[in-house]
Short mmCIF file of C-alpha atoms in Angstrom, two decimals:
data_model
loop_
_atom_site.label_atom_id
_atom_site.label_comp_id
_atom_site.label_asym_id
_atom_site.label_seq_id
_atom_site.Cartn_x
_atom_site.Cartn_y
_atom_site.Cartn_z
CA MET A 1 1.60 -13.12 -27.73
CA LYS A 2 5.18 -13.24 -28.95
CA ALA A 3 4.20 -15.02 -32.15
CA GLN A 4 1.97 -12.20 -33.37
CA ARG A 5 2.61 -10.85 -36.89
CA PRO A 6 3.83 -7.22 -37.36
CA LYS A 7 0.43 -5.86 -38.36
CA GLU A 8 -1.25 -7.56 -35.40
CA ASN A 9 1.54 -6.25 -33.14
CA ARG A 10 0.78 -2.69 -34.19
CA ARG A 11 -2.91 -3.26 -33.53
CA LEU A 12 -2.18 -4.71 -30.10
CA ALA A 13 0.18 -1.86 -29.26
CA LEU A 14 -2.72 0.56 -29.60
CA ALA A 15 -4.34 -1.14 -26.58
CA THR A 16 -1.65 0.42 -24.37
CA ALA A 17 -2.35 3.93 -25.63
CA PRO A 18 -5.51 4.73 -23.58
CA LEU A 19 -3.83 4.13 -20.20
CA VAL A 20 -0.62 5.85 -21.26
CA LEU A 21 -2.53 8.93 -22.44
CA PHE A 22 -4.69 8.90 -19.30
CA LEU A 23 -1.65 8.77 -17.01
CA LEU A 24 0.13 11.48 -19.00
CA LEU A 25 -2.91 13.73 -18.56
CA PHE A 26 -3.93 12.94 -14.96
CA PHE A 27 -0.64 11.83 -13.40
CA ALA A 28 2.51 13.00 -15.20
CA TYR A 29 1.19 16.47 -16.13
CA PRO A 30 -0.22 17.46 -12.69
CA VAL A 31 2.87 16.21 -10.83
CA ALA A 32 5.24 17.81 -13.35
CA ARG A 33 3.35 21.10 -13.22
CA LEU A 34 3.50 21.08 -9.44
CA CYS A 35 7.25 20.59 -9.63
CA VAL A 36 7.53 23.43 -12.18
CA LEU A 37 5.65 25.69 -9.78
CA SER A 38 8.65 25.42 -7.44
CA PHE A 39 10.49 27.75 -9.84
CA ALA A 40 7.66 30.32 -9.94
CA ASP A 41 8.55 32.11 -6.70
CA PRO A 42 8.33 35.93 -7.10
CA GLU A 43 11.76 36.28 -5.49
CA GLY A 44 13.46 34.12 -8.10
CA PRO A 45 13.39 30.64 -9.67
CA LEU A 46 15.47 29.06 -6.89
CA ALA A 47 14.09 31.11 -4.01
CA SER A 48 11.84 28.29 -2.80
CA TYR A 49 14.73 25.86 -2.61
CA ALA A 50 16.88 28.44 -0.81
CA ARG A 51 14.06 29.03 1.68
CA LEU A 52 13.65 25.28 2.13
CA LEU A 53 17.27 25.06 3.29
CA SER A 54 17.40 28.31 5.25
CA VAL A 55 14.13 28.15 7.23
CA PRO A 56 14.80 25.88 10.26
CA ALA A 57 11.33 24.30 10.27
CA TYR A 58 11.52 23.39 6.58
CA ARG A 59 15.07 22.11 6.87
CA ALA A 60 14.15 20.04 9.93
CA GLY A 61 11.09 18.64 8.10
CA LEU A 62 13.22 17.57 5.14
CA MET A 63 15.78 15.92 7.41
CA ALA A 64 13.01 14.23 9.39
CA THR A 65 11.52 12.88 6.16
CA PHE A 66 14.69 11.12 5.06
CA GLY A 67 15.67 10.17 8.62
CA ILE A 68 12.33 8.59 9.51
CA SER A 69 12.10 6.89 6.11
CA SER A 70 15.54 5.37 6.66
CA LEU A 71 14.68 4.16 10.18
CA VAL A 72 11.38 2.66 9.03
CA THR A 73 13.17 0.90 6.16
CA ILE A 74 15.80 -0.59 8.49
CA LEU A 75 13.16 -1.70 11.00
CA SER A 76 11.00 -3.20 8.25
CA VAL A 77 13.89 -5.27 6.87
CA LEU A 78 15.00 -6.45 10.32
CA CYS A 79 11.45 -7.44 11.28
CA ALA A 80 10.68 -9.02 7.91
CA TYR A 81 13.53 -11.56 7.99
CA PRO A 82 12.21 -13.67 10.93
CA VAL A 83 8.65 -13.56 9.57
CA ALA A 84 9.65 -14.58 6.05
CA TYR A 85 11.95 -17.31 7.33
CA LEU A 86 9.24 -18.72 9.59
CA MET A 87 6.75 -18.77 6.70
CA ALA A 88 9.23 -20.55 4.43
CA SER A 89 10.29 -23.16 7.00
CA VAL A 90 6.92 -24.62 7.99
CA ARG A 91 4.53 -26.97 6.26
CA PRO A 92 2.59 -25.51 3.30
CA ARG A 93 -0.78 -25.36 5.10
CA LEU A 94 0.69 -23.51 8.06
CA ALA A 95 2.65 -21.27 5.68
CA ALA A 96 -0.63 -20.36 3.97
CA LEU A 97 -2.16 -19.45 7.34
CA LEU A 98 0.86 -17.33 8.29
CA GLY A 99 0.74 -15.70 4.86
CA LEU A 100 -2.87 -14.77 5.54
CA CYS A 101 -1.72 -13.05 8.75
CA VAL A 102 0.61 -10.94 6.61
CA LEU A 103 -1.84 -10.25 3.78
CA LEU A 104 -4.82 -9.28 5.95
CA PRO A 105 -3.07 -6.25 7.49
CA PHE A 106 -1.36 -5.58 4.16
CA TRP A 107 -4.69 -5.00 2.41
CA THR A 108 -6.48 -3.48 5.38
CA SER A 109 -6.68 0.31 5.34
CA SER A 110 -3.58 2.02 6.75
CA LEU A 111 -5.96 4.53 8.36
CA VAL A 112 -7.76 1.71 10.21
CA ARG A 113 -4.45 0.31 11.44
CA THR A 114 -3.21 3.74 12.49
CA THR A 115 -6.44 4.35 14.38
CA ALA A 116 -6.05 1.01 16.14
CA TRP A 117 -2.47 1.84 17.13
CA ILE A 118 -3.56 5.17 18.59
CA ILE A 119 -6.13 3.33 20.71
CA LEU A 120 -3.51 0.80 21.77
CA LEU A 121 -0.70 3.25 22.51
CA GLN A 122 -2.41 6.38 23.84
CA ARG A 123 -1.67 7.56 27.39
CA TYR A 124 -4.43 5.50 28.98
CA GLY A 125 -4.73 3.03 26.14
CA VAL A 126 -4.66 -0.75 26.14
CA ILE A 127 -0.89 -1.24 26.44
CA ASN A 128 -0.35 1.39 29.15
CA SER A 129 -3.33 0.02 31.09
CA LEU A 130 -1.92 -3.51 30.98
CA LEU A 131 1.52 -2.32 32.09
CA LEU A 132 0.02 -0.28 34.94
CA HIS A 133 -2.16 -3.15 36.17
CA ALA A 134 0.82 -5.51 36.01
CA GLY A 135 2.85 -3.11 38.11
CA LEU A 136 5.60 -2.86 35.51
CA ILE A 137 5.33 0.94 35.31
CA ARG A 138 4.17 3.63 37.73
CA SER A 139 3.03 6.21 35.18
CA PRO A 140 1.92 5.91 31.55
CA ILE A 141 4.60 5.84 28.85
CA SER A 142 4.35 8.26 25.91
CA PHE A 143 4.23 5.85 23.00
CA ILE A 144 2.58 8.23 20.51
CA TYR A 145 2.82 11.84 19.36
CA ASN A 146 6.57 11.30 19.15
CA LEU A 147 9.14 9.37 17.09
CA SER A 148 8.27 5.97 18.60
CA GLY A 149 4.63 6.31 17.56
CA VAL A 150 5.57 7.19 13.97
CA LEU A 151 8.05 4.31 13.74
CA ILE A 152 5.59 1.77 15.15
CA GLY A 153 2.74 2.91 12.91
CA MET A 154 4.76 3.19 9.69
CA THR A 155 6.71 -0.04 10.24
CA HIS A 156 3.46 -1.91 10.81
CA VAL A 157 2.00 -0.58 7.56
CA LEU A 158 5.11 -0.99 5.38
CA MET A 159 6.80 -4.15 6.72
CA PRO A 160 4.73 -6.54 4.50
CA PHE A 161 6.38 -4.95 1.43
CA VAL A 162 9.62 -6.61 2.58
CA VAL A 163 8.08 -9.82 3.95
CA LEU A 164 6.54 -10.87 0.63
CA PRO A 165 9.68 -10.70 -1.59
CA LEU A 166 11.80 -12.18 1.21
CA TYR A 167 9.39 -15.09 1.60
CA SER A 168 9.69 -15.74 -2.13
CA ALA A 169 13.50 -15.65 -1.84
CA PHE A 170 13.52 -18.07 1.11
CA ARG A 171 11.24 -20.44 -0.81
CA GLY A 172 13.78 -20.38 -3.63
CA LEU A 173 16.70 -21.39 -1.40
CA ASP A 174 18.06 -24.89 -1.86
CA ARG A 175 17.77 -26.46 1.57
CA SER A 176 20.50 -29.00 0.70
CA GLN A 177 23.07 -26.18 0.60
CA LEU A 178 22.21 -25.16 4.15
CA ASP A 179 22.32 -28.79 5.33
CA ALA A 180 25.69 -29.30 3.63
CA ALA A 181 27.11 -26.17 5.26
CA GLU A 182 25.86 -27.36 8.65
CA GLY A 183 27.29 -30.84 8.02
CA LEU A 184 30.71 -29.33 7.32
CA GLY A 185 30.73 -27.77 10.77
CA GLY A 186 29.47 -24.29 9.94
CA SER A 187 27.69 -22.54 12.77
CA TRP A 188 24.26 -21.05 12.14
CA LEU A 189 25.71 -17.55 12.45
CA LYS A 190 28.20 -18.31 9.66
CA ILE A 191 25.51 -19.99 7.56
CA ILE A 192 23.26 -16.94 7.90
CA GLY A 193 26.11 -14.51 7.19
CA ARG A 194 27.68 -16.37 4.28
CA LEU A 195 24.72 -18.14 2.67
CA VAL A 196 21.31 -16.86 3.73
CA LEU A 197 21.97 -13.13 3.65
CA PRO A 198 23.83 -13.09 0.29
CA LEU A 199 21.15 -15.27 -1.34
CA THR A 200 18.27 -13.14 -0.05
CA SER A 201 19.89 -9.70 -0.23
CA ARG A 202 18.39 -8.85 -3.63
CA ALA A 203 14.85 -9.51 -2.39
CA ALA A 204 15.54 -7.55 0.80
CA CYS A 205 16.87 -4.60 -1.20
CA SER A 206 13.83 -4.65 -3.49
CA GLY A 207 11.46 -4.60 -0.52
CA ALA A 208 13.54 -1.93 1.22
CA ALA A 209 13.39 0.29 -1.86
CA ILE A 210 9.58 0.05 -1.95
CA VAL A 211 9.38 0.83 1.78
CA PHE A 212 11.70 3.84 1.52
CA MET A 213 9.88 5.29 -1.49
CA SER A 214 6.52 4.83 0.21
CA ALA A 215 7.74 6.34 3.48
CA LEU A 216 9.06 9.49 1.78
CA GLY A 217 5.55 10.67 0.92
CA TYR A 218 3.74 9.31 3.97
CA TYR A 219 1.04 11.57 5.37
CA VAL A 220 -1.60 9.87 7.53
CA THR A 221 0.52 8.08 10.15
CA PRO A 222 2.95 10.97 10.89
CA ALA A 223 0.03 13.43 11.01
CA LEU A 224 -1.94 11.31 13.52
CA MET A 225 0.82 9.64 15.57
CA GLY A 226 3.72 12.08 15.38
CA GLY A 227 4.63 15.31 17.12
CA ALA A 228 6.15 18.58 15.96
CA ARG A 229 9.61 17.03 15.58
CA GLU A 230 8.22 14.27 13.36
CA THR A 231 6.68 16.64 10.80
CA MET A 232 7.48 15.17 7.39
CA ALA A 233 7.52 16.57 3.86
CA ALA A 234 3.96 15.48 3.05
CA GLN A 235 2.61 17.45 6.02
CA LEU A 236 4.65 20.51 5.02
CA ILE A 237 3.32 20.27 1.46
CA ALA A 238 -0.24 20.25 2.78
CA PHE A 239 0.56 23.09 5.20
CA ASN A 240 1.95 25.31 2.44
CA VAL A 241 -1.09 24.69 0.23
CA GLU A 242 -3.89 24.87 2.82
CA ASP A 243 -2.56 27.46 5.28
CA GLN A 244 0.10 29.48 3.45
CA LEU A 245 -1.13 29.26 -0.17
CA ASP A 246 2.56 29.00 -1.03
CA TRP A 247 2.50 26.86 -4.15
CA PRO A 248 6.20 27.32 -5.02
CA MET A 249 7.19 26.01 -1.58
CA ALA A 250 4.84 23.03 -1.91
CA GLY A 251 6.30 22.42 -5.36
CA ALA A 252 9.85 22.49 -3.99
CA PHE A 253 9.09 19.83 -1.38
CA SER A 254 7.23 17.76 -3.97
CA SER A 255 10.10 18.00 -6.44
CA ILE A 256 12.59 16.68 -3.91
CA ILE A 257 10.58 13.66 -2.80
CA VAL A 258 9.44 12.84 -6.35
CA ALA A 259 13.02 13.07 -7.66
CA ALA A 260 14.27 10.88 -4.80
CA SER A 261 11.53 8.32 -5.46
CA VAL A 262 12.27 8.18 -9.20
CA MET A 263 16.02 7.76 -8.67
CA ILE A 264 15.55 5.01 -6.10
CA PHE A 265 12.99 3.28 -8.31
CA ALA A 266 15.30 3.38 -11.35
CA CYS A 267 18.24 1.97 -9.36
CA ALA A 268 16.09 -0.70 -7.72
CA GLN A 269 14.62 -1.75 -11.07
CA ARG A 270 18.09 -2.27 -12.48
CA LEU A 271 19.41 -4.12 -9.42
CA SER A 272 16.33 -6.35 -9.19
CA GLY A 273 17.13 -8.07 -12.47
CA PRO A 274 14.51 -9.60 -14.80
CA GLY A 275 10.99 -8.56 -13.91
CA GLY A 276 12.13 -5.59 -11.82
CA LEU A 277 10.60 -4.69 -8.47
CA PHE A 278 7.21 -6.12 -9.40
CA GLY A 279 8.37 -9.17 -11.30
CA SER A 280 7.34 -12.76 -10.82
CA PRO A 281 8.32 -14.38 -7.56
CA VAL A 282 11.09 -16.93 -7.35
CA LYS A 283 9.85 -20.48 -7.73
CA ALA A 284 10.28 -22.76 -4.80
CA THR A 285 12.72 -25.64 -4.98
CA GLN A 286 11.63 -29.20 -4.43
CA ALA A 287 13.22 -29.18 -0.99
CA THR A 288 11.20 -26.23 0.24
CA ARG A 289 7.96 -27.53 -1.29
CA SER A 290 8.08 -30.65 0.79
CA ASP A 291 5.35 -31.31 3.30
CA VAL A 292 7.97 -32.00 5.97
CA ALA A 293 8.97 -29.11 8.20
CA ILE A 294 12.70 -28.50 8.52
CA ARG A 295 14.74 -29.68 11.49
CA ARG A 296 15.38 -26.70 13.76
CA SER A 297 18.48 -25.77 15.75
CA PRO A 298 18.21 -23.66 18.95
CA LEU A 299 18.99 -20.51 16.94
CA ASP A 300 16.41 -21.57 14.38
CA TRP A 301 13.79 -21.89 17.11
CA GLY A 302 14.72 -18.42 18.36
CA VAL A 303 14.25 -16.92 14.89
CA ALA A 304 10.91 -18.74 14.54
CA ALA A 305 9.71 -17.43 17.92
CA CYS A 306 10.72 -13.92 16.91
CA GLY A 307 8.81 -14.35 13.63
CA ALA A 308 5.71 -15.53 15.48
CA ALA A 309 5.86 -12.49 17.81
CA LEU A 310 6.15 -10.16 14.81
CA LEU A 311 3.18 -11.84 13.12
CA PHE A 312 1.18 -11.14 16.27
CA PHE A 313 2.38 -7.53 15.99
CA LEU A 314 0.93 -7.41 12.47
CA ILE A 315 -2.53 -8.69 13.37
CA LEU A 316 -2.82 -7.04 16.81
CA PRO A 317 -4.62 -3.87 15.62
CA LEU A 318 -7.25 -5.95 13.82
CA LEU A 319 -7.82 -8.02 16.95
CA ILE A 320 -8.35 -4.90 19.08
CA ILE A 321 -10.41 -2.54 16.95
CA ALA A 322 -13.46 -4.80 16.41
CA PRO A 323 -14.19 -5.72 20.07
CA MET A 324 -13.83 -2.08 21.14
CA SER A 325 -16.52 -1.05 18.66
CA PHE A 326 -19.06 -3.01 20.77
CA GLY A 327 -18.13 -1.37 24.10
CA ALA A 328 -21.00 0.32 25.92
CA SER A 329 -18.78 3.04 27.41
CA PRO A 330 -18.41 6.32 25.47
CA PHE A 331 -14.68 6.06 26.26
CA MET A 332 -12.51 3.57 24.42
CA SER A 333 -11.53 0.62 26.62
CA PHE A 334 -10.33 -2.94 26.15
CA PRO A 335 -11.70 -5.40 26.88
CA PRO A 336 -15.16 -3.80 26.88
CA GLU A 337 -17.05 -4.40 30.12
CA HIS A 338 -20.51 -4.35 28.50
CA LEU A 339 -21.49 -4.97 24.88
CA THR A 340 -23.90 -2.90 22.82
CA TRP A 341 -24.96 -2.21 19.24
CA ARG A 342 -25.49 1.45 20.08
CA TRP A 343 -22.51 2.80 18.17
CA TYR A 344 -23.32 0.74 15.07
CA HIS A 345 -26.84 2.15 15.17
CA GLN A 346 -25.43 5.67 15.32
CA VAL A 347 -23.14 5.11 12.34
CA PHE A 348 -25.93 3.70 10.18
CA THR A 349 -28.50 6.32 11.23
CA ARG A 350 -26.41 9.49 11.17
CA PRO A 351 -26.67 11.20 7.75
CA GLN A 352 -22.97 12.12 7.60
CA TRP A 353 -21.82 8.50 7.97
CA ARG A 354 -24.39 7.15 5.49
CA ALA A 355 -23.51 9.81 2.96
CA ALA A 356 -19.76 9.16 3.35
CA LEU A 357 -20.26 5.41 2.83
CA TRP A 358 -22.42 6.00 -0.25
CA ASN A 359 -19.82 8.42 -1.65
CA SER A 360 -17.06 5.85 -1.12
CA LEU A 361 -19.05 3.17 -2.97
CA GLN A 362 -19.87 5.45 -5.91
CA ILE A 363 -16.30 6.66 -6.28
CA GLY A 364 -15.10 3.06 -5.94
CA MET A 365 -17.29 2.03 -8.87
CA ILE A 366 -15.82 4.81 -11.01
CA ALA A 367 -12.31 3.70 -10.07
CA VAL A 368 -13.00 0.00 -10.66
CA THR A 369 -14.58 0.58 -14.08
CA GLY A 370 -11.90 2.94 -15.36
CA ALA A 371 -8.89 1.14 -13.89
CA THR A 372 -10.07 -2.33 -14.98
CA ILE A 373 -10.63 -1.33 -18.59
CA LEU A 374 -7.49 0.78 -18.96
CA GLY A 375 -5.21 -1.53 -16.96
CA SER A 376 -6.35 -4.68 -18.75
CA LEU A 377 -5.94 -3.14 -22.20
CA ALA A 378 -2.47 -1.89 -21.33
CA ALA A 379 -1.41 -5.31 -20.03
CA ILE A 380 -2.62 -7.00 -23.23
CA GLY A 381 -0.92 -4.48 -25.51
CA LEU A 382 2.42 -4.15 -23.72
CA ASP A 383 3.99 -7.22 -25.37
CA ALA A 384 3.54 -5.58 -28.77
CA LEU A 385 5.84 -2.72 -27.75
CA ARG A 386 9.59 -3.06 -28.08
CA GLY A 387 12.76 -1.47 -26.75
CA ARG A 388 12.74 1.88 -25.01
CA VAL A 389 9.10 2.55 -25.86
CA ARG A 390 8.05 -0.51 -23.89
CA THR A 391 10.33 0.39 -20.97
CA ALA A 392 9.02 3.95 -20.86
CA ALA A 393 5.37 2.83 -21.04
CA GLU A 394 5.84 0.22 -18.32
CA MET A 395 7.63 2.69 -16.04
CA LEU A 396 4.87 5.29 -16.53
CA ILE A 397 2.20 2.71 -15.68
CA ILE A 398 4.00 1.59 -12.50
CA MET A 399 4.98 5.07 -11.30
CA PRO A 400 1.66 5.91 -9.53
CA MET A 401 2.51 3.08 -7.10
CA ILE A 402 5.87 4.71 -6.40
CA ALA A 403 5.31 8.47 -6.53
CA PRO A 404 4.17 10.12 -3.27
CA ALA A 405 0.38 10.27 -3.14
CA ILE A 406 0.54 13.76 -1.62
CA ALA A 407 2.24 15.11 -4.78
CA LEU A 408 -0.49 13.60 -6.97
CA ALA A 409 -3.21 14.92 -4.64
CA ILE A 410 -1.86 18.49 -4.64
CA GLY A 411 -1.17 18.40 -8.40
CA LEU A 412 -4.73 17.26 -9.17
CA TYR A 413 -6.14 19.78 -6.69
CA TYR A 414 -4.34 22.57 -8.56
CA GLU A 415 -5.75 21.38 -11.90
CA PHE A 416 -9.26 20.42 -10.78
CA ALA A 417 -10.11 23.45 -8.66
CA PRO A 418 -10.66 25.81 -11.66
CA LEU A 419 -12.74 23.08 -13.35
CA HIS A 420 -15.04 22.70 -10.29
CA LEU A 421 -14.23 18.99 -10.01
CA LEU A 422 -13.75 19.06 -6.23
CA SER A 423 -17.41 19.04 -5.25
CA GLY A 424 -18.56 15.80 -6.88
CA HIS A 425 -17.34 12.28 -7.43
CA TRP A 426 -15.47 12.58 -10.69
CA GLY A 427 -12.43 14.48 -9.46
CA LEU A 428 -11.57 11.89 -6.83
CA GLY A 429 -12.73 9.08 -9.15
CA LEU A 430 -10.18 10.12 -11.79
CA GLY A 431 -7.48 10.29 -9.13
CA HIS A 432 -8.38 6.80 -7.91
CA ILE A 433 -8.18 5.44 -11.45
CA VAL A 434 -4.58 6.70 -11.51
CA LEU A 435 -3.82 4.92 -8.22
CA ALA A 436 -5.64 1.69 -9.07
CA SER A 437 -4.61 1.14 -12.70
CA PRO A 438 -1.13 -0.25 -11.86
CA PHE A 439 -2.70 -2.95 -9.65
CA VAL A 440 -4.96 -4.07 -12.50
CA PHE A 441 -2.04 -3.94 -14.93
CA ILE A 442 0.15 -6.15 -12.71
CA ALA A 443 -2.65 -8.65 -12.02
CA VAL A 444 -3.53 -9.03 -15.71
CA ARG A 445 0.16 -9.22 -16.71
CA SER A 446 0.57 -12.07 -14.24
CA ALA A 447 -2.39 -13.89 -15.81
CA LEU A 448 -0.96 -13.34 -19.30
CA GLN A 449 2.38 -14.88 -18.28
CA ARG A 450 0.52 -18.14 -17.61
CA PHE A 451 -1.39 -17.95 -20.91
CA ASP A 452 -0.29 -20.07 -23.90
CA PRO A 453 -0.06 -17.69 -26.92
CA THR A 454 -0.27 -20.57 -29.39
CA LEU A 455 -3.99 -20.77 -28.57
CA LEU A 456 -4.45 -17.42 -30.33
CA ASP A 457 -2.64 -18.68 -33.43
CA ALA A 458 -4.73 -21.86 -33.40
CA ALA A 459 -7.98 -19.90 -33.18
CA THR A 460 -6.86 -17.56 -35.95
CA GLY A 461 -5.84 -20.50 -38.10
CA LEU A 462 -9.32 -21.96 -37.70
CA GLY A 463 -10.80 -18.79 -39.21
CA ALA A 464 -11.76 -16.77 -36.13
CA GLY A 465 -11.47 -13.00 -36.48
CA PRO A 466 -9.54 -10.76 -34.03
CA LEU A 467 -12.62 -9.81 -32.01
CA ARG A 468 -13.83 -13.38 -31.72
CA VAL A 469 -10.37 -14.58 -30.70
CA THR A 470 -10.23 -11.90 -28.03
CA TYR A 471 -13.67 -12.59 -26.54
CA ARG A 472 -13.68 -16.41 -26.92
CA VAL A 473 -10.03 -17.26 -26.14
CA LEU A 474 -8.04 -14.44 -24.53
CA LEU A 475 -10.55 -12.84 -22.14
CA PRO A 476 -11.78 -16.12 -20.58
CA ALA A 477 -8.18 -17.15 -19.97
CA ILE A 478 -7.21 -13.92 -18.20
CA ALA A 479 -10.55 -13.41 -16.44
CA PRO A 480 -9.14 -14.35 -13.00
CA GLY A 481 -6.43 -11.71 -13.39
CA VAL A 482 -8.97 -9.10 -14.48
CA ALA A 483 -11.21 -9.97 -11.51
CA ALA A 484 -8.28 -9.78 -9.09
CA GLY A 485 -7.23 -6.43 -10.55
CA ALA A 486 -10.78 -5.08 -10.21
CA ILE A 487 -10.89 -6.16 -6.57
CA PHE A 488 -7.53 -4.56 -5.81
CA ALA A 489 -8.73 -1.40 -7.58
CA PHE A 490 -11.80 -1.24 -5.34
CA VAL A 491 -9.74 -1.79 -2.19
CA THR A 492 -7.28 0.91 -3.26
CA SER A 493 -10.11 3.38 -3.86
CA PHE A 494 -12.10 2.47 -0.76
CA ASP A 495 -9.06 2.84 1.54
CA ASP A 496 -7.60 6.08 0.14
CA VAL A 497 -7.33 9.03 2.50
CA VAL A 498 -4.74 11.41 1.03
CA LEU A 499 -6.47 12.13 -2.30
CA ALA A 500 -9.86 12.26 -0.54
CA LEU A 501 -8.62 15.02 1.79
CA PHE A 502 -7.86 17.33 -1.14
CA LEU A 503 -10.25 16.28 -3.91
CA THR A 504 -13.55 16.25 -1.98
CA ASP A 505 -15.60 18.72 0.02
CA VAL A 506 -17.97 18.20 2.97
CA ARG A 507 -20.76 16.84 0.76
CA SER A 508 -18.62 14.49 -1.33
CA ARG A 509 -16.20 13.31 1.37
CA THR A 510 -15.59 9.59 1.64
CA LEU A 511 -15.75 7.26 4.62
CA PRO A 512 -11.94 7.21 5.15
CA ARG A 513 -11.85 11.01 5.10
CA LEU A 514 -14.64 11.20 7.70
CA ILE A 515 -12.78 8.69 9.89
CA TYR A 516 -9.61 10.75 9.55
CA GLU A 517 -11.41 13.94 10.56
CA ASN A 518 -12.88 12.24 13.64
CA VAL A 519 -9.57 10.68 14.65
CA SER A 520 -7.86 14.07 14.31
CA GLN A 521 -10.34 15.60 16.76
CA ASP A 522 -11.26 12.87 19.23
CA ILE A 523 -11.37 9.08 19.09
CA ASN A 524 -14.73 7.68 20.15
CA PRO A 525 -16.53 4.34 19.62
CA THR A 526 -18.13 5.49 16.36
CA VAL A 527 -14.63 5.78 14.90
CA ALA A 528 -13.95 2.17 15.98
CA VAL A 529 -17.22 1.12 14.33
CA ALA A 530 -16.40 2.87 11.05
CA SER A 531 -12.87 1.46 11.08
CA THR A 532 -14.24 -2.05 11.71
CA LEU A 533 -16.68 -1.69 8.81
CA VAL A 534 -13.89 -0.56 6.45
CA ALA A 535 -11.75 -3.52 7.57
CA LEU A 536 -14.63 -5.97 7.13
CA ALA A 537 -15.46 -4.60 3.67
CA THR A 538 -11.82 -5.01 2.64
CA LEU A 539 -11.65 -8.56 4.02
CA LEU A 540 -14.94 -9.48 2.30
CA VAL A 541 -13.73 -8.25 -1.07
CA LEU A 542 -10.38 -10.03 -0.70
CA SER A 543 -12.16 -13.24 0.37
CA ILE A 544 -14.26 -13.10 -2.79
CA ASN A 545 -11.04 -12.74 -4.79
CA LEU A 546 -9.54 -15.76 -2.99
CA LEU A 547 -12.63 -17.87 -3.71
CA LEU A 548 -12.63 -16.85 -7.38
CA THR A 549 -8.94 -17.69 -7.66
CA LYS A 550 -9.44 -21.15 -6.12
CA SER A 551 -12.44 -21.90 -8.33
CA LYS A 552 -10.44 -21.06 -11.46
CA SER A 553 -7.37 -23.05 -10.43
#
């Protein structure tokens, strides 16, 4: 791509324009207009911000947002280190299996995982029942509807964002340096403090930045697992729109969390070095690629055991939710005493569940088609851009992954309501294209980095025109990346809750929205069934992607 002539560069640069224009229209403009609304208060342009600081509930919500986000970030980093170290210190086949334990929850719907944690942690849930039967406690412990529930749920959802870059950093460590330090008499505590932590700090900071930015706009987990004291900014934004019709106040909260996200993202991009937050992973050294597992000290074994326990923590909700969906009792219990297909029959025969599933599939197809075309074109054309234009375009494309989903949802709701786009599939479909396009862009960019650009020059030199070169040479080479991006786009659309809550009505609501509504009222076996189906659909799609990747390699 770098060898393209100036005229061809200009032609390629145009491929980035459709996604950039789309995001300007359906992402940047709605979010910016929502932020501008914060200055439209009848009492004055800064009245909303003054009220945000003076009203105790708003001030407490803002403090809770940054406080909980900080705690979740710290917990995610602390928990990610043992997991990443364990994955990097075992044989490749076992590392692949452990990586699967991280990736399965990572790509499984956060709503499904939150639902599973509610079942596990509720007053007479699985964990309290086990503790009571074991005689370890006399009365149930309040694990949820308080700070502990929010921290458990959010850490479980966001911890993989730190595990993955840390694993890459550990794989890049030169094992001979650690062996030399140990041979010179250094204790493992000194080795960790003076070698491991400094060499992995950049990856940890990158993951922590992603976790903190994501936590700032979190909505589902605090709403379902938190109490009044754990009300966060996303919930207050929704409250001011749905109950108070106070758009300036919603805009003020949105402005603060969007500004914080952008500043953290800009700083993290600069500190992350080449490739930024979403750059290519560090390549493993020969020592860490060996098929021989490393020799472990007692401390090393302790870290590995801690990592194994945390991996079990990651997959626990998936292990619980499916068996409970087969329980014959109308009350959730684990393990189920009797098995039945009754609840599955209800889900597939009730019109509301069938309609919600069909809506999710239709909207997913809209998202996949739009995001795959726009994201792939943008990835192909980005190399033709130079300087600040390229930086600005790349940042705009990545920003939907960083900006709080609640701000996008409210911004699109404000724009789509007058256009009557909230009663069908297209309003939410356009929103999902915004969310999914960055995943396609990153997947195709990764495929392009492995592509030899001299093949294009060779084909052109042999007389092939631009279209023939594209269809015969470029597209077949990046097809695995396009397929992976399309799969990630479908998963992103199929799992979304926040946009679905605001951009659909009763007739067009999706399966995740229907699950959310049922969980908010009362958890019953049909919710476990629907959650299991969403998880299985996600795993099926990701398995297809894995098989396609292996067949192309």
